[in-house]
Coordinates of N, CA and C in Angstrom, one line a residue:
X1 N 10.0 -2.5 34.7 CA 11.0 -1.8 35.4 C 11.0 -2.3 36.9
X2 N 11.9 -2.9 37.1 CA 12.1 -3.3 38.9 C 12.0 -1.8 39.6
X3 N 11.7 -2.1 40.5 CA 11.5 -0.8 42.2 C 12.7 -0.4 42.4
X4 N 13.7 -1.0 42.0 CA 14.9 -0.4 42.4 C 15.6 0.2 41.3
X5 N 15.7 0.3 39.9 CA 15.8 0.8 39.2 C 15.0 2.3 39.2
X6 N 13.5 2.1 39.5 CA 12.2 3.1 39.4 C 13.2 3.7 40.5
X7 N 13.7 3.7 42.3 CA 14.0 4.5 42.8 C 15.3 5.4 42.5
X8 N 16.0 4.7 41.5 CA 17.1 5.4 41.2 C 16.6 6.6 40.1
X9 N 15.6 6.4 39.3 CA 14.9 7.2 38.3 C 14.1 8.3 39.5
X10 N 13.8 8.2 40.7 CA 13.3 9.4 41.6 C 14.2 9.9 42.1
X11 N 15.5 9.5 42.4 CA 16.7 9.9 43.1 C 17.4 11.5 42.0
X12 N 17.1 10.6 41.1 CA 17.3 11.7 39.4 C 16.5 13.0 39.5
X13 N 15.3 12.8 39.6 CA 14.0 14.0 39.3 C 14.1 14.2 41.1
X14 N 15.1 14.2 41.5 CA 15.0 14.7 42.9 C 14.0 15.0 44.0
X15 N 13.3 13.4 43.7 CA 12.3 12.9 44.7 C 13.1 12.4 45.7
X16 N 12.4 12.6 47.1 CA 13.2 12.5 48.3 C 12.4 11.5 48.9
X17 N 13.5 10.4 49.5 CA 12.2 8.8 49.9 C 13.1 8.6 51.0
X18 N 12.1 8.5 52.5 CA 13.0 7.7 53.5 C 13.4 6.1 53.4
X19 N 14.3 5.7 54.5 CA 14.3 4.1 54.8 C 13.0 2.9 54.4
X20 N 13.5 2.1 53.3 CA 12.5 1.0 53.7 C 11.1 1.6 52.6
X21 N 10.9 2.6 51.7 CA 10.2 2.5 50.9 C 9.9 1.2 49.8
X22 N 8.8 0.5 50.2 CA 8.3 0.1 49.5 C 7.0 0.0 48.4
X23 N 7.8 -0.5 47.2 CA 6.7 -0.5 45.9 C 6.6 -1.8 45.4
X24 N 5.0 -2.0 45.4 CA 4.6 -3.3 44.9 C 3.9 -2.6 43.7
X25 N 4.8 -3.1 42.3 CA 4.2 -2.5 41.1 C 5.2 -1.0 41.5
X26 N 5.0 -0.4 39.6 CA 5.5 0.2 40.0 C 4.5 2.2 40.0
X27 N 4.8 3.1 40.1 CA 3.9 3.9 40.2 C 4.5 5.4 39.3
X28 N 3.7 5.8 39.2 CA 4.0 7.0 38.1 C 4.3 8.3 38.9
X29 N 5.7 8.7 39.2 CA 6.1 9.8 40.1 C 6.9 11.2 38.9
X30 N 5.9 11.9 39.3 CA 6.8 13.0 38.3 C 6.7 14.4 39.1
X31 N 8.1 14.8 39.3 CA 7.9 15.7 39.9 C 8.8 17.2 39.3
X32 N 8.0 18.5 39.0 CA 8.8 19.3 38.2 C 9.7 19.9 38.5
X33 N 10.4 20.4 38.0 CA 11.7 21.3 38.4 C 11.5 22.7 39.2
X34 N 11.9 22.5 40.8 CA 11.6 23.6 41.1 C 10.7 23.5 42.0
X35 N 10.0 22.0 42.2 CA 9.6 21.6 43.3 C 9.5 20.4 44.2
X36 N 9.3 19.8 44.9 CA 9.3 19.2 45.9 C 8.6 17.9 46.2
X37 N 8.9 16.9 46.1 CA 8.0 15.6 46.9 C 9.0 15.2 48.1
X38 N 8.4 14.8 49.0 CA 9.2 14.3 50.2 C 8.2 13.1 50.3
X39 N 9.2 11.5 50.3 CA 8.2 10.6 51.0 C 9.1 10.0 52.1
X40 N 8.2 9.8 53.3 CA 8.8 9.1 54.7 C 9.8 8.3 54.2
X41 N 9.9 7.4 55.9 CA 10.1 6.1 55.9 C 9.1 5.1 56.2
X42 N 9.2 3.9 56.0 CA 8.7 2.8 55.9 C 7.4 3.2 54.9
X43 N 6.9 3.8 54.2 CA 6.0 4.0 53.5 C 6.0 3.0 52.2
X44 N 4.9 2.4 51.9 CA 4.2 1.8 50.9 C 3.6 2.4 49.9
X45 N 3.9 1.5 48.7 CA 3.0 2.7 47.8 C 2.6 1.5 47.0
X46 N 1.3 1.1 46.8 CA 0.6 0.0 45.8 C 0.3 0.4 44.4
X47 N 1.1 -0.3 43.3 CA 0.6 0.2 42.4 C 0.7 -0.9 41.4
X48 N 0.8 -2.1 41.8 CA -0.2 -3.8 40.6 C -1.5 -3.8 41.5
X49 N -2.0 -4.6 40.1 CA -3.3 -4.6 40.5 C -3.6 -5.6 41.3
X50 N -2.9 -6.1 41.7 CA -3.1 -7.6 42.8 C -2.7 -6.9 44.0
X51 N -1.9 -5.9 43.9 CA -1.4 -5.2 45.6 C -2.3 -4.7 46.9
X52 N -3.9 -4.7 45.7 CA -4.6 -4.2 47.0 C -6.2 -4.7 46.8
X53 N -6.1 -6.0 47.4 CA -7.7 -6.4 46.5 C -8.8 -5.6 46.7
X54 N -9.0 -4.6 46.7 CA -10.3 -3.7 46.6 C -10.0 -3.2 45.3
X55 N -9.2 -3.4 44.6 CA -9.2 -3.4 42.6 C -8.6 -2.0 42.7
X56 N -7.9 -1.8 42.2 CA -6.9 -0.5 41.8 C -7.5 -0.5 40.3
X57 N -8.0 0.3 39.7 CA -8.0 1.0 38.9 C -6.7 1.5 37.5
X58 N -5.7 2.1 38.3 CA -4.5 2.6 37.7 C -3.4 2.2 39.2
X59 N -1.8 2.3 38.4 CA -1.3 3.1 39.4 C -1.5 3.7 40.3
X60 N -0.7 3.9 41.1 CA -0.6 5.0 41.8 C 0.2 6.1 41.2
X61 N -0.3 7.6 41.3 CA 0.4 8.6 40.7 C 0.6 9.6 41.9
X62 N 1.7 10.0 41.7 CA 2.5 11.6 42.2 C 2.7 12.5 41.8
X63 N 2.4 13.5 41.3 CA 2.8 14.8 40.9 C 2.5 15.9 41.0
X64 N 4.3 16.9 41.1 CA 3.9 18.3 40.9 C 3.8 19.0 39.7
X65 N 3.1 19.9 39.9 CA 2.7 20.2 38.4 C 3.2 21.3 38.2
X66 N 3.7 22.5 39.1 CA 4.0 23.5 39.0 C 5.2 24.3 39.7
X67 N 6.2 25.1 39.0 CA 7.4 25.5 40.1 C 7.1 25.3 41.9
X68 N 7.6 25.3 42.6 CA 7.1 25.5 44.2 C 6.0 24.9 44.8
X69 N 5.4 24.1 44.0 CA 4.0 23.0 44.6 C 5.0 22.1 45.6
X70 N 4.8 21.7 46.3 CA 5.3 20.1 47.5 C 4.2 19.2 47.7
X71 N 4.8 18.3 47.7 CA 4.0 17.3 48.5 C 5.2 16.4 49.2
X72 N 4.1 16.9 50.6 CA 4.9 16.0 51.8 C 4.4 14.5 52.2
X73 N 4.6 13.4 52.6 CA 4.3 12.2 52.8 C 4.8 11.8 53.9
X74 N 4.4 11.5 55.3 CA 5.0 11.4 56.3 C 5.6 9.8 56.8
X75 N 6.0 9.4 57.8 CA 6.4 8.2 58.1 C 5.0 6.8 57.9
X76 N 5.3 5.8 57.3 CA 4.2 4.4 57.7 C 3.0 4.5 57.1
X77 N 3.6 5.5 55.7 CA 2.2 5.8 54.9 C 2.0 4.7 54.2
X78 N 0.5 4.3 53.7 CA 0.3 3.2 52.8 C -0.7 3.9 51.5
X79 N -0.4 3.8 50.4 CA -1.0 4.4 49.4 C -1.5 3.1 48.4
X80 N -2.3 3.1 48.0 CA -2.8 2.2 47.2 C -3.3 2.4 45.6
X81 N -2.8 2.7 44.5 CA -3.4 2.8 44.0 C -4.4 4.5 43.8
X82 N -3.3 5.4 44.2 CA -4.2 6.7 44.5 C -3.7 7.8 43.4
X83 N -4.3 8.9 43.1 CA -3.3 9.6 42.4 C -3.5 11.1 43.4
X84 N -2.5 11.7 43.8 CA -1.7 12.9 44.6 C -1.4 13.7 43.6
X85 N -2.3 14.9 43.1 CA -1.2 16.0 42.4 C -1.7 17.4 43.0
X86 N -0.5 17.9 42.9 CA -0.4 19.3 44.0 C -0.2 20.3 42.8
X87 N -0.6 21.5 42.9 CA -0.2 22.8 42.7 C 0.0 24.0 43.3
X88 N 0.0 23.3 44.9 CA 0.3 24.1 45.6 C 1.2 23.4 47.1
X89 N 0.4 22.9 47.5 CA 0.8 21.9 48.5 C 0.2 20.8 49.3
X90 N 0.3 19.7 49.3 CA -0.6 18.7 49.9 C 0.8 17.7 50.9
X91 N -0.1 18.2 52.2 CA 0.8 17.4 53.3 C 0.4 16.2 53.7
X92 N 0.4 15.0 54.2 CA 0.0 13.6 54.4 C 0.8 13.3 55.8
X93 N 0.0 13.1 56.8 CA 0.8 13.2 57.9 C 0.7 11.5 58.0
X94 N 2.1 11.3 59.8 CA 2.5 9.7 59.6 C 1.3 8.9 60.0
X95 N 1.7 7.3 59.8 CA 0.6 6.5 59.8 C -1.0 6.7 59.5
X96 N -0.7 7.4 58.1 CA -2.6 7.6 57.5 C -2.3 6.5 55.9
X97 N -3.0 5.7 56.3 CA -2.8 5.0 55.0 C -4.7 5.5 54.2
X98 N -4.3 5.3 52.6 CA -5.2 6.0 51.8 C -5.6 4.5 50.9
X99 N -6.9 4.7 50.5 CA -7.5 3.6 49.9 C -7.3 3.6 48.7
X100 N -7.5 2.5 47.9 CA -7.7 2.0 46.3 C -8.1 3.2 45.8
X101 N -7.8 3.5 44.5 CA -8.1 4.8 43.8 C -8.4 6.1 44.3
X102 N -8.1 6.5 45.6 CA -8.6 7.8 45.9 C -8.0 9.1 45.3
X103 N -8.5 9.9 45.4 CA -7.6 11.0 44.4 C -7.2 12.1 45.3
X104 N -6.6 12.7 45.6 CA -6.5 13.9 46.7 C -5.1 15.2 45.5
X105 N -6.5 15.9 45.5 CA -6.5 16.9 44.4 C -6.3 18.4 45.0
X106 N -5.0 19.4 44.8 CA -5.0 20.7 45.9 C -6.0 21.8 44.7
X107 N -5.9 21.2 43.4 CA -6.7 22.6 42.4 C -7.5 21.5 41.9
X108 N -8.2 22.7 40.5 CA -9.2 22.0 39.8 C -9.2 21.6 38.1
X109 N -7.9 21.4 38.3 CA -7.4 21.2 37.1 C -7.2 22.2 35.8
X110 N -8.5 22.6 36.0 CA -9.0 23.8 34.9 C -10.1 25.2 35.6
X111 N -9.7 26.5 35.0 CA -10.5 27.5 35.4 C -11.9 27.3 35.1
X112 N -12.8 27.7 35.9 CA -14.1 27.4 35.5 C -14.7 28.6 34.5
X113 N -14.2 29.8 34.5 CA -14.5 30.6 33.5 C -14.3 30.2 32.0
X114 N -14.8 30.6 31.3 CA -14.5 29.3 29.6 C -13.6 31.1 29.0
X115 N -13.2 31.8 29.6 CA -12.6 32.7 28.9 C -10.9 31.9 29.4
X116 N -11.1 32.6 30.8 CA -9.6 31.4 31.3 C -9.5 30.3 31.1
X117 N -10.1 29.4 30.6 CA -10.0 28.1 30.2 C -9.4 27.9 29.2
X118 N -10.2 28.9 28.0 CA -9.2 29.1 26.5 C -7.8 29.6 26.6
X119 N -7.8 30.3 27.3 CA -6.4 30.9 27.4 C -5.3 30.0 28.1
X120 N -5.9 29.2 29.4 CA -5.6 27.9 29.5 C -4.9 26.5 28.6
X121 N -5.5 26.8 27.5 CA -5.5 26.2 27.1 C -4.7 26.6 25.4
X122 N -4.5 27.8 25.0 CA -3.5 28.1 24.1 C -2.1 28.3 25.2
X123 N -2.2 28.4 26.4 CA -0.5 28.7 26.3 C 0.5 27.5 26.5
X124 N 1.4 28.3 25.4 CA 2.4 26.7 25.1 C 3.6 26.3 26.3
X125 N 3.2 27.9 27.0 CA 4.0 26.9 28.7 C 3.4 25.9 29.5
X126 N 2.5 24.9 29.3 CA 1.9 24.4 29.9 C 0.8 24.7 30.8
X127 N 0.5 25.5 31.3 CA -0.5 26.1 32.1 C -0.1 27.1 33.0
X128 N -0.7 28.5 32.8 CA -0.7 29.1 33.9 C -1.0 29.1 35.2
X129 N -0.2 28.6 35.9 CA -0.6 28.5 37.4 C -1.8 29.1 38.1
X130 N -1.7 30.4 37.7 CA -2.5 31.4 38.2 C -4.1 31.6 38.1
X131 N -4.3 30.7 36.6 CA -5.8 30.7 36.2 C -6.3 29.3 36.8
X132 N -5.8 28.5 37.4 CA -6.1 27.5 37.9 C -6.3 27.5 39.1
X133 N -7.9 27.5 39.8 CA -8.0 27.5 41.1 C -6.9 26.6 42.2
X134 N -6.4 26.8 42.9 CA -5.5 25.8 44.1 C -5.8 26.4 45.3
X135 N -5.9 25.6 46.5 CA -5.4 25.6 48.0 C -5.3 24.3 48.3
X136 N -3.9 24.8 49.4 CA -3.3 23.5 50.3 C -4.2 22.3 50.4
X137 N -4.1 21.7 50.7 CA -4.7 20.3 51.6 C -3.6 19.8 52.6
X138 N -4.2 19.0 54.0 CA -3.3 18.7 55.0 C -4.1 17.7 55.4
X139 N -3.7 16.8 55.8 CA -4.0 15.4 56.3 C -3.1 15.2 57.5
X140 N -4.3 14.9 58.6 CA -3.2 14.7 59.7 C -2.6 13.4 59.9
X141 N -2.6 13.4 61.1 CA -1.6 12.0 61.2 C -2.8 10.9 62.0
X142 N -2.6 9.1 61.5 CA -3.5 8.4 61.7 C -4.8 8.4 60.9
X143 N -5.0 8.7 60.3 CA -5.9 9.2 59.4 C -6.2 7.7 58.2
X144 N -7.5 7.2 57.7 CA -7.7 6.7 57.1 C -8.6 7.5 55.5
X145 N -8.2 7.4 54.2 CA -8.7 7.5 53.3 C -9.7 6.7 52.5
X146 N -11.1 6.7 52.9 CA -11.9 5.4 52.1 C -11.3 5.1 50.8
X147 N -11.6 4.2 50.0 CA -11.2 3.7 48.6 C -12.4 4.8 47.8
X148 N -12.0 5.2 46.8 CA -12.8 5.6 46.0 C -13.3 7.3 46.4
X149 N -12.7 7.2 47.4 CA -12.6 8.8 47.7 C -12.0 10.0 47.5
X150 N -12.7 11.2 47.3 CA -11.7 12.8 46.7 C -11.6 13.4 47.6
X151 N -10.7 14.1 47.7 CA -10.4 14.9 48.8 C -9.8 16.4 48.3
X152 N -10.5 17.4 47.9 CA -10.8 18.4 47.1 C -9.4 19.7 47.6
X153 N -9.2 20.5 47.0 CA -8.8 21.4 47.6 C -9.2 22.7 48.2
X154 N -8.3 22.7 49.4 CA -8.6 23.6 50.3 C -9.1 22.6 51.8
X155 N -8.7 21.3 51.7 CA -9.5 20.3 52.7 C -8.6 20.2 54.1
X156 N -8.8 20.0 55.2 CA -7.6 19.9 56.2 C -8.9 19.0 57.0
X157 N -7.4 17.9 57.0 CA -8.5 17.2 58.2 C -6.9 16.7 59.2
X158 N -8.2 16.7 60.4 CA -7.8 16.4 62.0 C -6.8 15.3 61.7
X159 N -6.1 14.8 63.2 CA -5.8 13.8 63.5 C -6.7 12.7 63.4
X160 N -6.5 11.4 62.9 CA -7.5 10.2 63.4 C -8.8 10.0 62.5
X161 N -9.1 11.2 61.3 CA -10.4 10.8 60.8 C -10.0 9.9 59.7
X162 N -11.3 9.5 59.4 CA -11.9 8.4 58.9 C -12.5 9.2 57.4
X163 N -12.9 8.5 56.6 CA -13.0 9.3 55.3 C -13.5 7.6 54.9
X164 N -14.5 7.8 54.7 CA -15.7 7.0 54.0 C -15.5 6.7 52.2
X165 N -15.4 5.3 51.7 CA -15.4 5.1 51.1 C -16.6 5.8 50.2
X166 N -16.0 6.2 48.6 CA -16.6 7.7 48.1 C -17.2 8.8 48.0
X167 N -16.4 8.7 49.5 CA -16.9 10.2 50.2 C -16.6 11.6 49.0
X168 N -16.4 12.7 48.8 CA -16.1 13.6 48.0 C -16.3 14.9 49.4
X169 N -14.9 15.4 49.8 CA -14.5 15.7 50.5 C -13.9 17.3 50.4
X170 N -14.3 18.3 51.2 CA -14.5 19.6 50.9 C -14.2 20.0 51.8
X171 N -13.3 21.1 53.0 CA -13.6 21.9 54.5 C -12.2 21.7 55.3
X172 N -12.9 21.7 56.3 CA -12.0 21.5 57.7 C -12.8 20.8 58.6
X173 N -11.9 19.7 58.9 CA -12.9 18.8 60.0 C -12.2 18.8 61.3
X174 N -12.5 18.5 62.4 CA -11.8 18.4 63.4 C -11.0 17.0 63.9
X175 N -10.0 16.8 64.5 CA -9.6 15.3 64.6 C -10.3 14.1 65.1
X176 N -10.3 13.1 64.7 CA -11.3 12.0 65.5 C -12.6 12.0 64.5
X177 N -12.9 12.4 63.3 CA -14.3 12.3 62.7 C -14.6 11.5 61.9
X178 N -15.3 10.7 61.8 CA -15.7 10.3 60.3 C -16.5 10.7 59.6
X179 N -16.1 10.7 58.5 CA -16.8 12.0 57.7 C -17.2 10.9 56.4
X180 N -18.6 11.1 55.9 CA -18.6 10.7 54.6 C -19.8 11.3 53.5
X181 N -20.0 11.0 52.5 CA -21.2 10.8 51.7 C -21.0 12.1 50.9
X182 N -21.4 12.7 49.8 CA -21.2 13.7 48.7 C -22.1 14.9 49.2
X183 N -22.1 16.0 49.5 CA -20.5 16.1 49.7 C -20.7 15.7 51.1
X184 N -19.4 15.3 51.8 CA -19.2 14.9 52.8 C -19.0 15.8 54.0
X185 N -19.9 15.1 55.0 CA -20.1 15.3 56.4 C -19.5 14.6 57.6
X186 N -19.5 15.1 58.6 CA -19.0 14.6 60.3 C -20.3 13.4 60.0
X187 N -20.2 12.3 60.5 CA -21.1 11.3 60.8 C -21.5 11.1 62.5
X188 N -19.8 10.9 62.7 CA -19.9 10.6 63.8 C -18.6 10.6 64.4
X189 N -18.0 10.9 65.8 CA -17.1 11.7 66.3 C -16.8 10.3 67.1
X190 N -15.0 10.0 67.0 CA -14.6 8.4 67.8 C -13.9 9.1 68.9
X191 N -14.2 8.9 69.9 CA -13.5 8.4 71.4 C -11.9 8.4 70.8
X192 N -11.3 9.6 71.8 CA -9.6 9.0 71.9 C -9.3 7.7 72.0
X193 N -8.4 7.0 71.7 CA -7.5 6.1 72.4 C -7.0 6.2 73.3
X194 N -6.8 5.6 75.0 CA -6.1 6.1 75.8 C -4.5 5.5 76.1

């Protein structure tokens, strides 16, 4: 499927894409009824496996999973190879490009109780929102995502941080940090740009 065909099939499921979106390869965008993806302009999204030689794994993936989830994507984003799914809301501010396979996840897929889990798991609406842990995620703007990195829910990071390749990513950091290693910490704090 050409990129231009793929954007007319997001235009459909009323994915919203600024000027100049480009896709190398194409990427798996599904977004449900009732809620929301917004991507910038000039944003990139890698998703052949030659698009990003630190080895992509899969696609790149998008999706909301649940009525009213969003995900925002702001201007001169570069995605590689990552998968984004929201159940609540995950914001990506402008110029943060994200590494080869990272995952940035707002829930946990599944309840950790094995009572909610089963129940999880007989209902034929697809999943109860409710039994599934979620909070936000927010990514500021400038912002680098290591390859191979998670970025868990409930995470908000600063302007400008850095995010260490397979870092596993949990909190609130301040802007300017690099943060890495399981679970991941401040390392070390960068000087503004003037």
């Amino acid at each position: 499927m050409s990129s231009n065909w793929f954007k007319i099939l997001m235009k459909m499921t009323k994915v919203q894409y600024g000027k100049n979106l480009l896709l190398r390869g194409v990427p798996i965008v599904f977004n449900k009824k009732g809620a929301t993806i917004e991507i910038g302009e000039n944003v990139t999204i890698n998703s052949s496996f030659l698009s990003n030689l630190v080895g992509l794994y899969s696609r790149t993936i998008i999706v909301t999973r649940t009525h009213g989830a969003e995900i925002k994507i702001g201007d001169h984003v570069g995605i590689s190879g990552a998968t984004i799914y929201a159940r609540k809301n995950i914001c990506i501010g402008d110029n943060t490009l994200i590494g080869g396979n990272a995952k940035i996840i707002d829930n946990d897929f599944h309840p950790i109780e094995v009572e909610a889990r089963n129940k999880l798991l007989c209902d034929e609406n697809g999943g109860n929102s409710n039994l599934v842990p979620s909070r936000e995620i927010k990514i500021g703007k400038n912002c680098f995502i290591g390859c191979n990195s998670i970025i868990l829910k409930g995470t908000v990071l600063g302007d400008g941080c850095v995010v260490g390749a397979g870092a596993v990513v949990c909190g609130k950091f301040e802007d300017n940090c690099v943060i890495a290693g399981n679970p991941a910490k401040v390392i070390k704090k960068l000087t503004k740009c003037e």
